[in-house]
PDB file of C-alpha atoms in Angstrom:
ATOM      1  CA  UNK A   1       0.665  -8.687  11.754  1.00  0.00           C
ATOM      2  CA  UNK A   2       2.840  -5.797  12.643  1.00  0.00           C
ATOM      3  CA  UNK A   3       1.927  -2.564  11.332  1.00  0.00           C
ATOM      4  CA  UNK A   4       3.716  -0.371   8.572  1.00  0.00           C
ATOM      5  CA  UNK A   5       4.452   3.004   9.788  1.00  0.00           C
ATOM      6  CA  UNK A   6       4.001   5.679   6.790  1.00  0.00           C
ATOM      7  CA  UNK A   7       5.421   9.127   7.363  1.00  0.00           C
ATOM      8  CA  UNK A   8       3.786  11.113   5.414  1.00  0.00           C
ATOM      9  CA  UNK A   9       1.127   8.802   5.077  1.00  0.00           C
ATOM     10  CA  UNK A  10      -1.672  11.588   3.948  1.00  0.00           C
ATOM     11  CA  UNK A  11       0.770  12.792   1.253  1.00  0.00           C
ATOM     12  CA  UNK A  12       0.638  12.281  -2.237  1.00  0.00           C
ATOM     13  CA  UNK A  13       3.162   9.120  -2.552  1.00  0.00           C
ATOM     14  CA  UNK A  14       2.034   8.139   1.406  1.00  0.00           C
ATOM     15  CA  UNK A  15      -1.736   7.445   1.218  1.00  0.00           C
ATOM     16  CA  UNK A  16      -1.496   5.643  -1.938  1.00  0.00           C
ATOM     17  CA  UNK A  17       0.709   3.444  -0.543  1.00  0.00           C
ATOM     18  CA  UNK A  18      -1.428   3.212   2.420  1.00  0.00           C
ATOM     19  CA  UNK A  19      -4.485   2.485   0.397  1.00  0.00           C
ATOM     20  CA  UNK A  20      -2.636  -0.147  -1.498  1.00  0.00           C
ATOM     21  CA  UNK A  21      -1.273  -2.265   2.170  1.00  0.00           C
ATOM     22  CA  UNK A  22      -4.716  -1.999   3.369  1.00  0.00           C
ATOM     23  CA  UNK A  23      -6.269  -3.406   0.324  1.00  0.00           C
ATOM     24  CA  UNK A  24      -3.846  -6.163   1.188  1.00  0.00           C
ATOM     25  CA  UNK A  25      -4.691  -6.810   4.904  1.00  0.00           C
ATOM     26  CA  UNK A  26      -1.167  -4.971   5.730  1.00  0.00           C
ATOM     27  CA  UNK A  27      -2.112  -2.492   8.536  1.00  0.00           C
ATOM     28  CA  UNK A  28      -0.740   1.144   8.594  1.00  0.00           C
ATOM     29  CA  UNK A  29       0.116   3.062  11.144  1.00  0.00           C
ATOM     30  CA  UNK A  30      -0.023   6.712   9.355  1.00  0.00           C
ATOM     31  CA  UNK A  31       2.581   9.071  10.927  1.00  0.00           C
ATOM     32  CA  UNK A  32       1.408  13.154  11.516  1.00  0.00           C
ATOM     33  CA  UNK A  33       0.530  15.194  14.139  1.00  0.00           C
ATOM     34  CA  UNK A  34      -2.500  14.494  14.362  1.00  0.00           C
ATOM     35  CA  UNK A  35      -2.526  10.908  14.490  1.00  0.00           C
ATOM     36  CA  UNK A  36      -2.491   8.999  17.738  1.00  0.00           C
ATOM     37  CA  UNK A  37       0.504   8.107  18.809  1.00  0.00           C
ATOM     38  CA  UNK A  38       1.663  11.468  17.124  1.00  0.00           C
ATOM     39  CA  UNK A  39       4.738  11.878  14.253  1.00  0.00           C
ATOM     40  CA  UNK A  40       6.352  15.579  14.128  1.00  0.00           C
ATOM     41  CA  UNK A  41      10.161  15.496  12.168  1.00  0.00           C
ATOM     42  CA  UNK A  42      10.575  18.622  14.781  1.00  0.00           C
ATOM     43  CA  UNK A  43       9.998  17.031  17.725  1.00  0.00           C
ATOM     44  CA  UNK A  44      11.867  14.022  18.550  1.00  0.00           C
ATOM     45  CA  UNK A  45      10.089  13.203  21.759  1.00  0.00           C
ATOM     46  CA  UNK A  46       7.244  11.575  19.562  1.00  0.00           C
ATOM     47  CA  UNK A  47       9.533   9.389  17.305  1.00  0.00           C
ATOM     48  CA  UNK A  48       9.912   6.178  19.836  1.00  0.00           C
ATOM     49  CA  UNK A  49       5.880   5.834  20.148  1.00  0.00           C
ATOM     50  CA  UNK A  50       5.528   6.057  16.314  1.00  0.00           C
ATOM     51  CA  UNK A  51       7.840   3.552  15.471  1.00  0.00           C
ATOM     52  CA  UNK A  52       6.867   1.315  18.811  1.00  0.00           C
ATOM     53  CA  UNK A  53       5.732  -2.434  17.357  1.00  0.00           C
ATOM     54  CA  UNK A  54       6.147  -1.820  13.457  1.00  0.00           C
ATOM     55  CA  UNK A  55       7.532  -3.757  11.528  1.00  0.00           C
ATOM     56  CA  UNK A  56       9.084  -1.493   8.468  1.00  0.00           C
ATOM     57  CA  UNK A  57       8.502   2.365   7.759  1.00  0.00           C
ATOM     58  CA  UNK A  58       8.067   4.553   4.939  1.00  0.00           C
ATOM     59  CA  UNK A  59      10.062   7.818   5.138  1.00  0.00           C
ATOM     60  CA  UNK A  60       8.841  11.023   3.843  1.00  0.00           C
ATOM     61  CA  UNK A  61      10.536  14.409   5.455  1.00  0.00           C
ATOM     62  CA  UNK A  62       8.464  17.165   5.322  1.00  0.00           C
ATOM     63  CA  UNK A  63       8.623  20.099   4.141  1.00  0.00           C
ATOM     64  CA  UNK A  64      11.010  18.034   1.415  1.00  0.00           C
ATOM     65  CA  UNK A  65      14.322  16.160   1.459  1.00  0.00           C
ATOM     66  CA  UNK A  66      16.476  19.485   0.262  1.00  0.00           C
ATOM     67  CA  UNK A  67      15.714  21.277   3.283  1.00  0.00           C
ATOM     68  CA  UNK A  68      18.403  21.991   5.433  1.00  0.00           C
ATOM     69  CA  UNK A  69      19.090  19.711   8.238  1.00  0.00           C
ATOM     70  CA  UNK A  70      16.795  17.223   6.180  1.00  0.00           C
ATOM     71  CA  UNK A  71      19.978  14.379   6.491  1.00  0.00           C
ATOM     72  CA  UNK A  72      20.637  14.490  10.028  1.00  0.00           C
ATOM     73  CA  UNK A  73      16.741  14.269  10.924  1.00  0.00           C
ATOM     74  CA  UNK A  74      16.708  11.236   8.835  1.00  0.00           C
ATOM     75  CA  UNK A  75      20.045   9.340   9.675  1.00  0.00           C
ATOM     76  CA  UNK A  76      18.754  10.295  13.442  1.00  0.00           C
ATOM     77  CA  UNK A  77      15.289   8.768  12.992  1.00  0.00           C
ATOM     78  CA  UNK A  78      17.090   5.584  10.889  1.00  0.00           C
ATOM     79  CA  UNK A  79      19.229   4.895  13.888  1.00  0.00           C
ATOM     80  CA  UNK A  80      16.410   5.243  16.261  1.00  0.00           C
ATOM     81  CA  UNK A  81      14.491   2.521  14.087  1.00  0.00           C
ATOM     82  CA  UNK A  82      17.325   0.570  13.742  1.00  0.00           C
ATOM     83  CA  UNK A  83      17.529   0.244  17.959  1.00  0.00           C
ATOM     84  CA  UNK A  84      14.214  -0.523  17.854  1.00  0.00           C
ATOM     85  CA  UNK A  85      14.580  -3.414  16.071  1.00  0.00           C
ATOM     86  CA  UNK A  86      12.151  -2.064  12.294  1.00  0.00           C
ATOM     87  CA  UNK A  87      15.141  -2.748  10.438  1.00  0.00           C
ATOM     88  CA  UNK A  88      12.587  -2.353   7.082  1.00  0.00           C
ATOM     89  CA  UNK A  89      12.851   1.441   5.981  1.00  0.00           C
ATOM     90  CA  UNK A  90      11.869   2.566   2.560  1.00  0.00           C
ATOM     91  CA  UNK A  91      13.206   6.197   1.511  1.00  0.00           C
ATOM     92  CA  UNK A  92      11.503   8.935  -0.605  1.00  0.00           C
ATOM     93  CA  UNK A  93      14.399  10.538  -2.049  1.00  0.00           C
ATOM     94  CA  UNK A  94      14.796  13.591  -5.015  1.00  0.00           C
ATOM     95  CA  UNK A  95      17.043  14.253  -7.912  1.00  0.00           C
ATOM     96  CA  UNK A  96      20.106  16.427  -7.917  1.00  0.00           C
ATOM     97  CA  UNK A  97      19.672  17.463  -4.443  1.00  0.00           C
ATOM     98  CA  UNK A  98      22.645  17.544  -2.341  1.00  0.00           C
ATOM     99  CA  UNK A  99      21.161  17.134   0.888  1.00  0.00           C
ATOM    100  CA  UNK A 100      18.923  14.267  -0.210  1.00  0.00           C
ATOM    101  CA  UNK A 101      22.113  12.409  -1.462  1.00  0.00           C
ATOM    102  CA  UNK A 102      23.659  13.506   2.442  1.00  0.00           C
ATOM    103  CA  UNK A 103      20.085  11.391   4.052  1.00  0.00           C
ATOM    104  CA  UNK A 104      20.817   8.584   1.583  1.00  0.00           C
ATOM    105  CA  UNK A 105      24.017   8.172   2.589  1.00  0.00           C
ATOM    106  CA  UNK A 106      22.664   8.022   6.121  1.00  0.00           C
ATOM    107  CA  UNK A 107      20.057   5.736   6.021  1.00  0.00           C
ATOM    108  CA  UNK A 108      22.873   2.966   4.311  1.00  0.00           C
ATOM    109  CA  UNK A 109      25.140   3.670   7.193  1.00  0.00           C
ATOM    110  CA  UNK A 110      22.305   2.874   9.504  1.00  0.00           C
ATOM    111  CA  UNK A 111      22.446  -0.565   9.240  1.00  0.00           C
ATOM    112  CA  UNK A 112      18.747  -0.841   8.100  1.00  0.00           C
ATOM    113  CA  UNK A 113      17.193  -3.024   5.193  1.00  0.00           C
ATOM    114  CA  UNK A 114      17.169   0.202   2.909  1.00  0.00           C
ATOM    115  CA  UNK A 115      15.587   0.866  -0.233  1.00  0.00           C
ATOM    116  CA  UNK A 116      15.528   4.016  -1.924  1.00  0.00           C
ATOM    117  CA  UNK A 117      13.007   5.826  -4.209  1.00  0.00           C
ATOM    118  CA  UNK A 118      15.087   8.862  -5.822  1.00  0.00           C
ATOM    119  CA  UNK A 119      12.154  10.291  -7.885  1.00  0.00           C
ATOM    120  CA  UNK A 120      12.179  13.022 -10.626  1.00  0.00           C
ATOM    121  CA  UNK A 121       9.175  15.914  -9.849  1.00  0.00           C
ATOM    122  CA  UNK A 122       5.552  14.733  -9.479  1.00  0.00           C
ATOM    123  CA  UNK A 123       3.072  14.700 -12.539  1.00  0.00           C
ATOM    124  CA  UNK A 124       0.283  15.124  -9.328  1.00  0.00           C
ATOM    125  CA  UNK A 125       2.176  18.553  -8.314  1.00  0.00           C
ATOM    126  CA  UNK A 126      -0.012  20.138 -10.656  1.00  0.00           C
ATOM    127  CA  UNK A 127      -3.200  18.299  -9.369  1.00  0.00           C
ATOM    128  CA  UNK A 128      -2.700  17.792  -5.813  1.00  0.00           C
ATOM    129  CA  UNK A 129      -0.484  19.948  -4.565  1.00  0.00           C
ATOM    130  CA  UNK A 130       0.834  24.217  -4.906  1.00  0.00           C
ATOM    131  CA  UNK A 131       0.503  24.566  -8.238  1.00  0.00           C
ATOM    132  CA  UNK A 132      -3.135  23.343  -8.647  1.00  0.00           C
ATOM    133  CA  UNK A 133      -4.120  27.189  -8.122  1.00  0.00           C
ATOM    134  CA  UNK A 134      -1.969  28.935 -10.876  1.00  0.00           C
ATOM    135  CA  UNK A 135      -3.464  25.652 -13.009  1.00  0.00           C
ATOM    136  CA  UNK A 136      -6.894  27.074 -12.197  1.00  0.00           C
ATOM    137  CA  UNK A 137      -5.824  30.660 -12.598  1.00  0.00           C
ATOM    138  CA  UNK A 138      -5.135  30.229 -16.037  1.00  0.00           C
ATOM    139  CA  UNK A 139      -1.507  31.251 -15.554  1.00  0.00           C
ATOM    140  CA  UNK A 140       1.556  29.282 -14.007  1.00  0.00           C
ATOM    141  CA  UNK A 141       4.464  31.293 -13.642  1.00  0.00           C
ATOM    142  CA  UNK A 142       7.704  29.832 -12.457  1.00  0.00           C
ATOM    143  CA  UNK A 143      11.530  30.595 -13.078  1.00  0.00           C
ATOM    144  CA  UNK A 144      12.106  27.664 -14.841  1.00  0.00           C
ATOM    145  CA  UNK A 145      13.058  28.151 -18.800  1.00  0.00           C
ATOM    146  CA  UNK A 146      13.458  25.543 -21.158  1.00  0.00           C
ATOM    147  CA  UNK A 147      14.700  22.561 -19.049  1.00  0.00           C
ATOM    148  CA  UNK A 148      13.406  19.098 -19.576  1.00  0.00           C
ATOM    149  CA  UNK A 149      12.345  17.396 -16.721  1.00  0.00           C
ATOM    150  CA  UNK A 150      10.693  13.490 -16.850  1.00  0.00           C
ATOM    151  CA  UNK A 151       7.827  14.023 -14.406  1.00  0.00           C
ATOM    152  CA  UNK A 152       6.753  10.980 -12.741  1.00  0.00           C
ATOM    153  CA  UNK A 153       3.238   9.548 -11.770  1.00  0.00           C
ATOM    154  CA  UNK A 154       2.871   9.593  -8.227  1.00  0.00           C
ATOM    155  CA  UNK A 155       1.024   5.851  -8.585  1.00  0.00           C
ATOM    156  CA  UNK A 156       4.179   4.585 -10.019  1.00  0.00           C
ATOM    157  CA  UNK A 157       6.297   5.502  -6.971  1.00  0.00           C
ATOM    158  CA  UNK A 158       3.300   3.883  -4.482  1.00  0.00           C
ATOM    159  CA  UNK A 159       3.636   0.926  -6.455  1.00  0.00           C
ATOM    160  CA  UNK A 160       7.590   0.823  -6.664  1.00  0.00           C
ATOM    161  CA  UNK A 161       7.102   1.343  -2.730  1.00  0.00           C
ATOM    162  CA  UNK A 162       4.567  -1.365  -2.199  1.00  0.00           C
ATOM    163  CA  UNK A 163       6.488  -3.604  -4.331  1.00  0.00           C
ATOM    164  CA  UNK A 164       9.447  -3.051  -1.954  1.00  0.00           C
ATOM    165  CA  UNK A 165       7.763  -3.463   1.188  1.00  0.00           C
ATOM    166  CA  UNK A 166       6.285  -6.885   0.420  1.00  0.00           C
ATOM    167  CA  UNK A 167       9.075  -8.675  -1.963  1.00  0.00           C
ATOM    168  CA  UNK A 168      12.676  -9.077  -0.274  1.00  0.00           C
ATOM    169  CA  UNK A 169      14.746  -8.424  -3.700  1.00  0.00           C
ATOM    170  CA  UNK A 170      14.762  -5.093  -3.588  1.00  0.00           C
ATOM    171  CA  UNK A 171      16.533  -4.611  -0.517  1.00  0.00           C
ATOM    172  CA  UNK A 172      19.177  -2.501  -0.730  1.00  0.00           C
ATOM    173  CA  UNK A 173      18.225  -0.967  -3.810  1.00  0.00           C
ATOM    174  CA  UNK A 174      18.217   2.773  -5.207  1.00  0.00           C
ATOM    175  CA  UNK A 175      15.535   3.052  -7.759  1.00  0.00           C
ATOM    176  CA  UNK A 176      15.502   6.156 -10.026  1.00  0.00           C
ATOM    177  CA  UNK A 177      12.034   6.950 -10.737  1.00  0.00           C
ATOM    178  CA  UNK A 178      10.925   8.987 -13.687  1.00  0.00           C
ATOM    179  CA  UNK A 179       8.341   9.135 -16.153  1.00  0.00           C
ATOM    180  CA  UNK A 180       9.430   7.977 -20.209  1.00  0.00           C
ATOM    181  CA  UNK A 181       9.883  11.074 -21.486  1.00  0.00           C
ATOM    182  CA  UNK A 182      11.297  14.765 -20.826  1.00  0.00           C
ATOM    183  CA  UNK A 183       8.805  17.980 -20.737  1.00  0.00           C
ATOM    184  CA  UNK A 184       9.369  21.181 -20.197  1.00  0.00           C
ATOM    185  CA  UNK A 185       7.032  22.989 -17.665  1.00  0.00           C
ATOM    186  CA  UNK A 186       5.949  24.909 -20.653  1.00  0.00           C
ATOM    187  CA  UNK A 187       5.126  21.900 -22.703  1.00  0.00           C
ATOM    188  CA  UNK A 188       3.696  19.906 -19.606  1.00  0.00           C
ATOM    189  CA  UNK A 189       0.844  23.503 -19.166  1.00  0.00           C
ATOM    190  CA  UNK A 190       0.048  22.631 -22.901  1.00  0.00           C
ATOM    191  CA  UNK A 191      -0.758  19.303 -22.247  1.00  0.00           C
ATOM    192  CA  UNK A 192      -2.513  20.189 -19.475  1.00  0.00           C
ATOM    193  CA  UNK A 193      -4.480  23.353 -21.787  1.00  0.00           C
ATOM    194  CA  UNK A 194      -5.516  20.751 -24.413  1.00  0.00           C
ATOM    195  CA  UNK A 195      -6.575  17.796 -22.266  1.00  0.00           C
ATOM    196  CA  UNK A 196      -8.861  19.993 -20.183  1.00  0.00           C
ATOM    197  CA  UNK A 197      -9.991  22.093 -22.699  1.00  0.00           C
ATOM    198  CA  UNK A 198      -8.729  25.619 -21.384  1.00  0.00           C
ATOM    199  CA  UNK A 199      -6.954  28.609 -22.061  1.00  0.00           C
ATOM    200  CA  UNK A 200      -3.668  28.386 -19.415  1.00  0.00           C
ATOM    201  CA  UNK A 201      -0.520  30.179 -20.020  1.00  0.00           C
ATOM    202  CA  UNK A 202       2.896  29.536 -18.630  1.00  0.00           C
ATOM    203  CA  UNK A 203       4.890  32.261 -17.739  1.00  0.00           C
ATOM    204  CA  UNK A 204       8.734  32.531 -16.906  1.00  0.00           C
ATOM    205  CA  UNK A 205       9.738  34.502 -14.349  1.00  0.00           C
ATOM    206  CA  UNK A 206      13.029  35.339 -12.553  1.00  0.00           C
ATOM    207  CA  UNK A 207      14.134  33.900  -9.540  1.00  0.00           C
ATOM    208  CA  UNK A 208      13.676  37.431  -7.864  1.00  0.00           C
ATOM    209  CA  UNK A 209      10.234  38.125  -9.557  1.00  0.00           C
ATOM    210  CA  UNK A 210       9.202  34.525  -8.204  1.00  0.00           C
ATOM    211  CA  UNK A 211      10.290  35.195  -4.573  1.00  0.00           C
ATOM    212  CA  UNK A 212       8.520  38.850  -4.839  1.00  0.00           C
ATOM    213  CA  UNK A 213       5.193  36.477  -5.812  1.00  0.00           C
ATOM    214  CA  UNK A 214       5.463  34.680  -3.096  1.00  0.00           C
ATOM    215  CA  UNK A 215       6.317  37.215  -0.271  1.00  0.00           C
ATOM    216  CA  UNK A 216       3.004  38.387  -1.918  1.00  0.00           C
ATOM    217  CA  UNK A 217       0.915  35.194  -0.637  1.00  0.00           C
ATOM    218  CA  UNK A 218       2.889  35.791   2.528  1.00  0.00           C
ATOM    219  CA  UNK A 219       4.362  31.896   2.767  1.00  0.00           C
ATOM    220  CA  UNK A 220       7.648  31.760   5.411  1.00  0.00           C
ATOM    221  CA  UNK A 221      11.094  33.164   4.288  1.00  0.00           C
ATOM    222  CA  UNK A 222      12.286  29.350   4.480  1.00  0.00           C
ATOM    223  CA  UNK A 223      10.049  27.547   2.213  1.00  0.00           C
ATOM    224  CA  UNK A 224      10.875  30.654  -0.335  1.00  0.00           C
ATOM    225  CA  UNK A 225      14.099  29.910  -0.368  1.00  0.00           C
ATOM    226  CA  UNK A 226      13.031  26.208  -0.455  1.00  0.00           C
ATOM    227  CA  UNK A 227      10.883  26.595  -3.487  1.00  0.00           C
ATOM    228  CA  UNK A 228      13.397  29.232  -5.308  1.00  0.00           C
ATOM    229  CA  UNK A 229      16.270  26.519  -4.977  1.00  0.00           C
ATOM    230  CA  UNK A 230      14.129  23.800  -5.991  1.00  0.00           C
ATOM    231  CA  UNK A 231      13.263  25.867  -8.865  1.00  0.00           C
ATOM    232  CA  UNK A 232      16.677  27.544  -9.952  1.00  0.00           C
ATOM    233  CA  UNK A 233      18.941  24.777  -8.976  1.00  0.00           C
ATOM    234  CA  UNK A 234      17.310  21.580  -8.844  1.00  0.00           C
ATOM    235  CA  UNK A 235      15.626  22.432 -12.566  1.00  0.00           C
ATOM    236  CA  UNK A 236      19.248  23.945 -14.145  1.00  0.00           C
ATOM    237  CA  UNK A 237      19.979  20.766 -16.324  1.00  0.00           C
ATOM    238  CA  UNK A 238      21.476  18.644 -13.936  1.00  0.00           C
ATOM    239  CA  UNK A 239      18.124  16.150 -13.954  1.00  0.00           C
ATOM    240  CA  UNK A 240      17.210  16.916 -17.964  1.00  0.00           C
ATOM    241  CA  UNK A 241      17.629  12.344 -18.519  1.00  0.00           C
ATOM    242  CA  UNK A 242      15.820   9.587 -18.315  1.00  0.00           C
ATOM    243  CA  UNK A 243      16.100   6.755 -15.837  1.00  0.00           C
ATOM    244  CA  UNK A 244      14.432   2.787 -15.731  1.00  0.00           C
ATOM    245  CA  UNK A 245      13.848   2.781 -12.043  1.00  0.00           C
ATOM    246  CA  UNK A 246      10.333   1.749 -12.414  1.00  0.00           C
ATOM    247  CA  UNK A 247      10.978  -1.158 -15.257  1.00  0.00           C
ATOM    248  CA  UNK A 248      13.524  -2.319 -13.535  1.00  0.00           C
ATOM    249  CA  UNK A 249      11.303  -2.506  -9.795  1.00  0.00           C
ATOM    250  CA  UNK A 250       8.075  -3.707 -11.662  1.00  0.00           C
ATOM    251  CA  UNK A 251       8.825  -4.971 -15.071  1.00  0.00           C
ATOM    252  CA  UNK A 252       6.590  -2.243 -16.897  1.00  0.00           C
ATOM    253  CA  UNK A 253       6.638   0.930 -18.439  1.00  0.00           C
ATOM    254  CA  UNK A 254       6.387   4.004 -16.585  1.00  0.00           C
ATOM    255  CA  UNK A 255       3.345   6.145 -17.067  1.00  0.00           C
ATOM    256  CA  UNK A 256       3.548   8.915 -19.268  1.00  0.00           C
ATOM    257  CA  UNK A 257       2.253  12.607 -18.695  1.00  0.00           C
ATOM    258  CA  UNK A 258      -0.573  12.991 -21.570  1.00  0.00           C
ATOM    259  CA  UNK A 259      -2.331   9.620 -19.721  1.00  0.00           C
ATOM    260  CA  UNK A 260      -1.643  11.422 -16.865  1.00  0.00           C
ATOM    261  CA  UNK A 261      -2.991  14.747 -17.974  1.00  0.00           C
ATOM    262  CA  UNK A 262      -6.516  12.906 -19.285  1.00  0.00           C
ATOM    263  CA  UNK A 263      -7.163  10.893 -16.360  1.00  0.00           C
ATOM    264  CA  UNK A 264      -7.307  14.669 -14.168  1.00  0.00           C
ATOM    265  CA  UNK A 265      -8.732  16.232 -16.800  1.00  0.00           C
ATOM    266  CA  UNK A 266     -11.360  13.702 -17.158  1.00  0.00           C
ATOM    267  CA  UNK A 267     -12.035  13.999 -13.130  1.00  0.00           C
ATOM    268  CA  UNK A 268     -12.500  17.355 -13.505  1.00  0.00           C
ATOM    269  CA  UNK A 269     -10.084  18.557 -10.974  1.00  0.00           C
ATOM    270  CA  UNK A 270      -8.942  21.214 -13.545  1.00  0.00           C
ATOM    271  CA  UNK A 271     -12.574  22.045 -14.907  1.00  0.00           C
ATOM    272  CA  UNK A 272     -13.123  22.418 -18.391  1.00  0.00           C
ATOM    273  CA  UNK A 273     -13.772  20.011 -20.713  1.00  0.00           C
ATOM    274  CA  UNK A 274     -14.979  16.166 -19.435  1.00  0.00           C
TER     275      UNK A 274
END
């Protein structure tokens, strides 16, 4: 059996679908730099080996889909596939970003087997990924104000995917994957407060105050403007709905953010109460 390849693959949504395949004899062939053959988006040279004798592929672009140039580095590595003959390709897609739609629009013009996975922001973003830190602070502050946003479990997207990879009808389709309900960030830090048992605070700040912050912890002037556009215009409305992407991929409810919120809590990841 032909391997998977899964860019991305030691991500959040990547190595739970990875874990899932292998638990069903499906091997993976995880794509990074520092697997053998080697996966970089910014270096093209190593796409051909990566994608030599697969048989489908799991597309994540790092740093995220809104970046610029994101659409032609995906409609570029499509068509490469594509030649190849791994006609399977499986898309990790966002919300209300423009350039997301533009490498959407280029993986269907591809000529692939496409399916897409247009997902609302992460419940695990505040377990596994940059705001895990201001979560153990005690204080996440973020210019976002009171926008509801239906945070989705990053199991329900590896399942969507896994779904997709193994079971022909959902070729060609663009799932929108949410949780069931809106949150505000504010609200989602309470939930988080009260299922761990600890004193944490959201604070808003402005866009400017936000890039200051992170100028602070000395991160790259692209991802700031990465994570200040993701944050100002990504979260201005535009996204504040629900959507049945995962009933309609795996005919069940989505998971919702206070089972979410025990589950870490109950890990421990957060401290606090057990």
């Amino acid at each position: 059996m032909k391997p998977i390849l899964m860019l991305g693959g030691t991500g959040k949504t990547g190595r739970r679908i990875a874990s899932q395949l292998a638990a069903r004899a499906i091997p993976v062939r995880i794509g990074s730099r520092g697997n053998t053959p080697s996966f970089d988006w910014n270096d093209r040279a190593t796409w051909a080996s990566a994608l030599a004798g697969v048989s489908a592929a799991y597309i994540s672009y790092n740093p995220d889909l809104a970046a610029p140039g994101a659409s032609e580095a995906v409609g570029a590595f499509a068509d490469l596939a594509v030649a190849m003959g791994v006609k399977r390709l499986i898309l990790l897609s966002g919300r209300g970003e423009p350039e997301a739609q533009r490498a959407e629009d280029m993986l269907k013009r591809s000529g692939a087997d496409w399916t897409i996975l247009r997902c609302s922001w992460f419940m695990q973003n505040f377990s596994e990924s940059f705001m895990l830190d201001a979560v153990l602070s005690g204080q996440v502050a973020l210019p976002v104000g009171a926008v509801g946003e239906p945070f989705v479990d990053a199991d329900d997207i590896a399942d969507v995917a896994v779904a997709a990879f193994i079971d022909d009808r959902h070729i060609g389709q663009l799932y929108e994957l949410t949780g069931p309900r809106l949150l505000t960030f504010a609200e989602a830090i309470k939930e988080i407060a009260e299922a761990s048992g600890r004193d944490i605070r959201f604070v808003r700040l402005t866009p400017e105050e936000f890039s200051a912050s992170l100028a602070e912890q000395q991160l790259p002037e692209d991802l700031i403007a990465l994570l200040k556009m993701l944050f100002t215009e990504v979260l201005d409305g535009r996204n504040e709905h629900l959507s049945d992407g995962v009933s309609d991929a795996l005919h069940r409810p989505a998971r919702d953010f206070t089972d979410y919120a025990r589950a870490v809590a109950t890990s421990g990841v957060w401290g606090g109460a057990q």
